PDB file of C-alpha atoms in Angstrom:
ATOM      1  CA  MET A  23     -12.247 106.742 -36.600  1.00 67.00           C
ATOM      2  CA  ASN A  24     -10.767 103.208 -36.237  1.00 77.00           C
ATOM      3  CA  ALA A  25     -12.942 103.008 -32.784  1.00 81.00           C
ATOM      4  CA  LEU A  26     -15.940 103.568 -34.569  1.00 87.00           C
ATOM      5  CA  GLN A  27     -15.607 100.730 -37.218  1.00 87.00           C
ATOM      6  CA  PRO A  28     -16.957  97.879 -35.246  1.00 89.00           C
ATOM      7  CA  HIS A  29     -20.059  99.455 -33.622  1.00 92.00           C
ATOM      8  CA  ILE A  30     -21.459 101.240 -37.563  1.00 95.00           C
ATOM      9  CA  THR A  31     -22.687 100.418 -40.729  1.00 95.00           C
ATOM     10  CA  GLY A  32     -20.264 103.448 -42.327  1.00 94.00           C
ATOM     11  CA  PHE A  33     -19.523 106.512 -42.181  1.00 95.00           C
ATOM     12  CA  SER A  34     -21.857 110.245 -42.318  1.00 95.00           C
ATOM     13  CA  VAL A  35     -20.633 110.689 -45.574  1.00 95.00           C
ATOM     14  CA  THR A  36     -21.332 107.391 -47.743  1.00 94.00           C
ATOM     15  CA  PHE A  37     -24.475 107.626 -45.769  1.00 95.00           C
ATOM     16  CA  GLN A  38     -24.755 111.119 -47.450  1.00 93.00           C
ATOM     17  CA  LEU A  39     -24.329 109.648 -50.990  1.00 92.00           C
ATOM     18  CA  GLU A  40     -26.141 106.213 -50.974  1.00 94.00           C
ATOM     19  CA  GLY A  41     -28.243 106.270 -47.811  1.00 93.00           C
ATOM     20  CA  LYS A  42     -32.016 106.152 -48.650  1.00 92.00           C
ATOM     21  CA  PRO A  43     -34.473 107.612 -46.533  1.00 91.00           C
ATOM     22  CA  GLY A  44     -36.348 104.710 -44.488  1.00 94.00           C
ATOM     23  CA  GLN A  45     -33.012 102.950 -44.609  1.00 97.00           C
ATOM     24  CA  GLU A  46     -31.774 101.996 -40.980  1.00 97.00           C
ATOM     25  CA  ILE A  47     -28.252 102.366 -39.737  1.00 97.00           C
ATOM     26  CA  ILE A  48     -26.282 102.314 -37.540  1.00 97.00           C
ATOM     27  CA  CYS A  49     -24.177 105.742 -37.317  1.00 97.00           C
ATOM     28  CA  GLY A  50     -22.346 107.055 -34.219  1.00 97.00           C
ATOM     29  CA  GLY A  51     -19.509 110.109 -33.516  1.00 96.00           C
ATOM     30  CA  LYS A  52     -17.857 112.925 -31.519  1.00 96.00           C
ATOM     31  CA  VAL A  53     -21.029 115.160 -30.490  1.00 97.00           C
ATOM     32  CA  THR A  54     -19.911 118.576 -31.837  1.00 98.00           C
ATOM     33  CA  LYS A  55     -23.494 120.519 -30.962  1.00 97.00           C
ATOM     34  CA  ILE A  56     -26.725 119.531 -29.460  1.00 96.00           C
ATOM     35  CA  VAL A  57     -29.609 121.996 -29.607  1.00 93.00           C
ATOM     36  CA  ASP A  58     -32.343 120.829 -26.897  1.00 89.00           C
ATOM     37  CA  MET A  59     -35.577 122.266 -28.803  1.00 86.00           C
ATOM     38  CA  SER A  60     -37.401 121.995 -25.285  1.00 78.00           C
ATOM     39  CA  GLN A  61     -36.017 125.362 -24.167  1.00 73.00           C
ATOM     40  CA  TRP A  62     -38.032 126.871 -27.816  1.00 71.00           C
ATOM     41  CA  GLY A  63     -41.850 124.856 -26.031  1.00 66.00           C
ATOM     42  CA  ASP A  64     -44.197 125.148 -23.221  1.00 63.00           C
ATOM     43  CA  GLU A  65     -42.447 123.554 -20.384  1.00 58.00           C
ATOM     44  CA  ASN A  66     -45.116 120.635 -19.596  1.00 58.00           C
ATOM     45  CA  GLU A  67     -44.877 119.530 -23.165  1.00 59.00           C
ATOM     46  CA  GLN A  68     -43.895 116.134 -23.943  1.00 64.00           C
ATOM     47  CA  GLY A  69     -41.835 114.871 -26.798  1.00 72.00           C
ATOM     48  CA  TRP A  70     -39.870 117.165 -27.608  1.00 86.00           C
ATOM     49  CA  LEU A  71     -36.535 116.979 -29.646  1.00 92.00           C
ATOM     50  CA  ILE A  72     -32.739 116.889 -29.189  1.00 94.00           C
ATOM     51  CA  TYR A  73     -30.469 117.664 -32.799  1.00 95.00           C
ATOM     52  CA  VAL A  74     -27.125 116.763 -32.096  1.00 97.00           C
ATOM     53  CA  THR A  75     -24.555 117.210 -34.587  1.00 98.00           C
ATOM     54  CA  LEU A  76     -21.741 113.492 -34.700  1.00 97.00           C
ATOM     55  CA  ASP A  77     -18.635 114.407 -36.112  1.00 97.00           C
ATOM     56  CA  ASP A  78     -17.266 110.693 -37.564  1.00 96.00           C
ATOM     57  CA  GLY A  79     -13.625 111.467 -38.850  1.00 93.00           C
ATOM     58  CA  ALA A  80     -15.321 111.582 -42.134  1.00 93.00           C
ATOM     59  CA  GLY A  81     -17.652 114.018 -41.811  1.00 94.00           C
ATOM     60  CA  GLU A  82     -20.718 114.828 -39.865  1.00 96.00           C
ATOM     61  CA  MET A  83     -24.202 113.688 -39.771  1.00 96.00           C
ATOM     62  CA  LEU A  84     -27.284 115.415 -37.563  1.00 97.00           C
ATOM     63  CA  ILE A  85     -29.259 113.392 -35.766  1.00 98.00           C
ATOM     64  CA  VAL A  86     -32.549 113.231 -34.077  1.00 97.00           C
ATOM     65  CA  VAL A  87     -32.859 112.135 -30.642  1.00 96.00           C
ATOM     66  CA  PRO A  88     -36.384 112.514 -28.689  1.00 94.00           C
ATOM     67  CA  GLY A  89     -35.691 114.112 -26.022  1.00 91.00           C
ATOM     68  CA  LEU A  90     -36.249 111.609 -22.979  1.00 90.00           C
ATOM     69  CA  LEU A  91     -33.752 109.006 -24.752  1.00 94.00           C
ATOM     70  CA  TRP A  92     -31.183 112.053 -24.701  1.00 94.00           C
ATOM     71  CA  GLU A  93     -31.751 112.353 -21.292  1.00 92.00           C
ATOM     72  CA  GLU A  94     -31.262 108.536 -20.610  1.00 94.00           C
ATOM     73  CA  VAL A  95     -27.886 108.263 -22.572  1.00 95.00           C
ATOM     74  CA  ASP A  96     -26.713 112.158 -20.439  1.00 91.00           C
ATOM     75  CA  ALA A  97     -23.829 112.917 -23.504  1.00 95.00           C
ATOM     76  CA  GLU A  98     -22.247 115.836 -23.781  1.00 96.00           C
ATOM     77  CA  VAL A  99     -20.681 118.103 -26.286  1.00 97.00           C
ATOM     78  CA  GLY A 100     -16.403 115.999 -26.672  1.00 95.00           C
ATOM     79  CA  ASP A 101     -18.595 112.408 -26.133  1.00 95.00           C
ATOM     80  CA  VAL A 102     -18.713 109.193 -28.714  1.00 95.00           C
ATOM     81  CA  VAL A 103     -21.647 108.299 -29.023  1.00 97.00           C
ATOM     82  CA  ILE A 104     -23.469 105.324 -31.135  1.00 97.00           C
ATOM     83  CA  ALA A 105     -26.889 105.658 -32.398  1.00 98.00           C
ATOM     84  CA  SER A 106     -29.185 103.498 -34.294  1.00 98.00           C
ATOM     85  CA  GLY A 107     -32.601 104.743 -36.348  1.00 98.00           C
ATOM     86  CA  ILE A 108     -33.481 105.557 -39.718  1.00 98.00           C
ATOM     87  CA  LEU A 109     -32.551 108.258 -42.673  1.00 96.00           C
ATOM     88  CA  PHE A 110     -34.982 110.757 -43.180  1.00 93.00           C
ATOM     89  CA  SER A 111     -34.830 113.989 -45.471  1.00 86.00           C
ATOM     90  CA  LEU A 112     -37.217 116.657 -45.396  1.00 78.00           C
ATOM     91  CA  PRO A 113     -38.990 117.190 -48.320  1.00 73.00           C
ATOM     92  CA  LYS A 114     -38.862 120.305 -49.946  1.00 76.00           C
ATOM     93  CA  THR A 115     -41.374 120.944 -52.972  1.00 77.00           C
ATOM     94  CA  CYS A 116     -42.710 124.828 -53.295  1.00 78.00           C
ATOM     95  CA  GLN A 117     -45.278 125.312 -55.626  1.00 80.00           C
ATOM     96  CA  PHE A 118     -46.245 128.792 -58.045  1.00 82.00           C
ATOM     97  CA  LYS A 119     -48.949 130.014 -60.167  1.00 82.00           C
ATOM     98  CA  SER A 120     -48.152 130.454 -63.507  1.00 83.00           C
ATOM     99  CA  LYS A 121     -49.113 134.418 -64.926  1.00 83.00           C
ATOM    100  CA  ALA A 122     -51.125 131.186 -67.431  1.00 86.00           C
ATOM    101  CA  ASP A 123     -52.896 129.348 -64.210  1.00 86.00           C
ATOM    102  CA  THR A 124     -51.139 126.090 -64.203  1.00 88.00           C
ATOM    103  CA  ASP A 125     -48.738 124.754 -61.375  1.00 85.00           C
ATOM    104  CA  ILE A 126     -45.080 124.921 -61.787  1.00 84.00           C
ATOM    105  CA  LEU A 127     -43.620 122.473 -59.181  1.00 80.00           C
ATOM    106  CA  VAL A 128     -39.876 123.526 -57.760  1.00 78.00           C
ATOM    107  CA  VAL A 129     -38.126 120.406 -56.414  1.00 76.00           C
ATOM    108  CA  ARG A 130     -34.974 121.051 -53.431  1.00 72.00           C
ATOM    109  CA  ALA A 131     -33.391 117.741 -53.582  1.00 69.00           C
ATOM    110  CA  ASP A 132     -30.190 118.526 -51.588  1.00 71.00           C
ATOM    111  CA  ASP A 133     -31.378 118.690 -48.220  1.00 78.00           C
ATOM    112  CA  PRO A 134     -28.861 116.191 -46.991  1.00 87.00           C
ATOM    113  CA  LEU A 135     -30.233 112.996 -45.093  1.00 92.00           C
ATOM    114  CA  ARG A 136     -30.576 112.848 -40.223  1.00 95.00           C
ATOM    115  CA  LEU A 137     -30.913 109.961 -38.508  1.00 97.00           C
ATOM    116  CA  LEU A 138     -33.948 109.899 -36.806  1.00 96.00           C
ATOM    117  CA  VAL A 139     -32.708 107.571 -34.037  1.00 97.00           C
ATOM    118  CA  ARG A 140     -34.365 104.639 -31.816  1.00 97.00           C
ATOM    119  CA  THR A 141     -31.663 103.990 -29.583  1.00 97.00           C
ATOM    120  CA  ILE A 142     -28.192 105.755 -28.807  1.00 97.00           C
ATOM    121  CA  ARG A 143     -25.513 104.654 -25.734  1.00 96.00           C
ATOM    122  CA  LYS A 144     -22.440 106.855 -25.125  1.00 95.00           C
ATOM    123  CA  LEU A 145     -19.303 104.554 -25.223  1.00 91.00           C
ATOM    124  CA  PRO A 146     -16.635 104.987 -22.674  1.00 86.00           C
ATOM    125  CA  LYS A 147     -13.482 107.079 -22.570  1.00 80.00           C
ATOM    126  CA  GLU A 148     -10.383 105.573 -23.243  1.00 69.00           C
TER     127      GLU A 148
END
């Protein structure tokens, strides 16, 4: 955690508790999981996404990285990366019709914030 502190604007726990969608942040951590969505789409498709989980010692942060940007950084599980971008969460609203033909909206606000990455770099190994 001490190695990350000079490079980031906060830790995952702070972002989840106090962050707002659209807020610009810089986060970082050790790569623990990578899900490459290019494996699930068309081979020629441009603009695929990589979902990466970072462990910053205080918690975990999910970051969403454009595929071409991820290829440039060439990071693997175990590497430490610093990423900047904007926080976002997926809106979860369900709309139902009642027997009285009225609309009932159910909003789930418990979805964790994610980082939509604009820049990412790998920290050198110590």
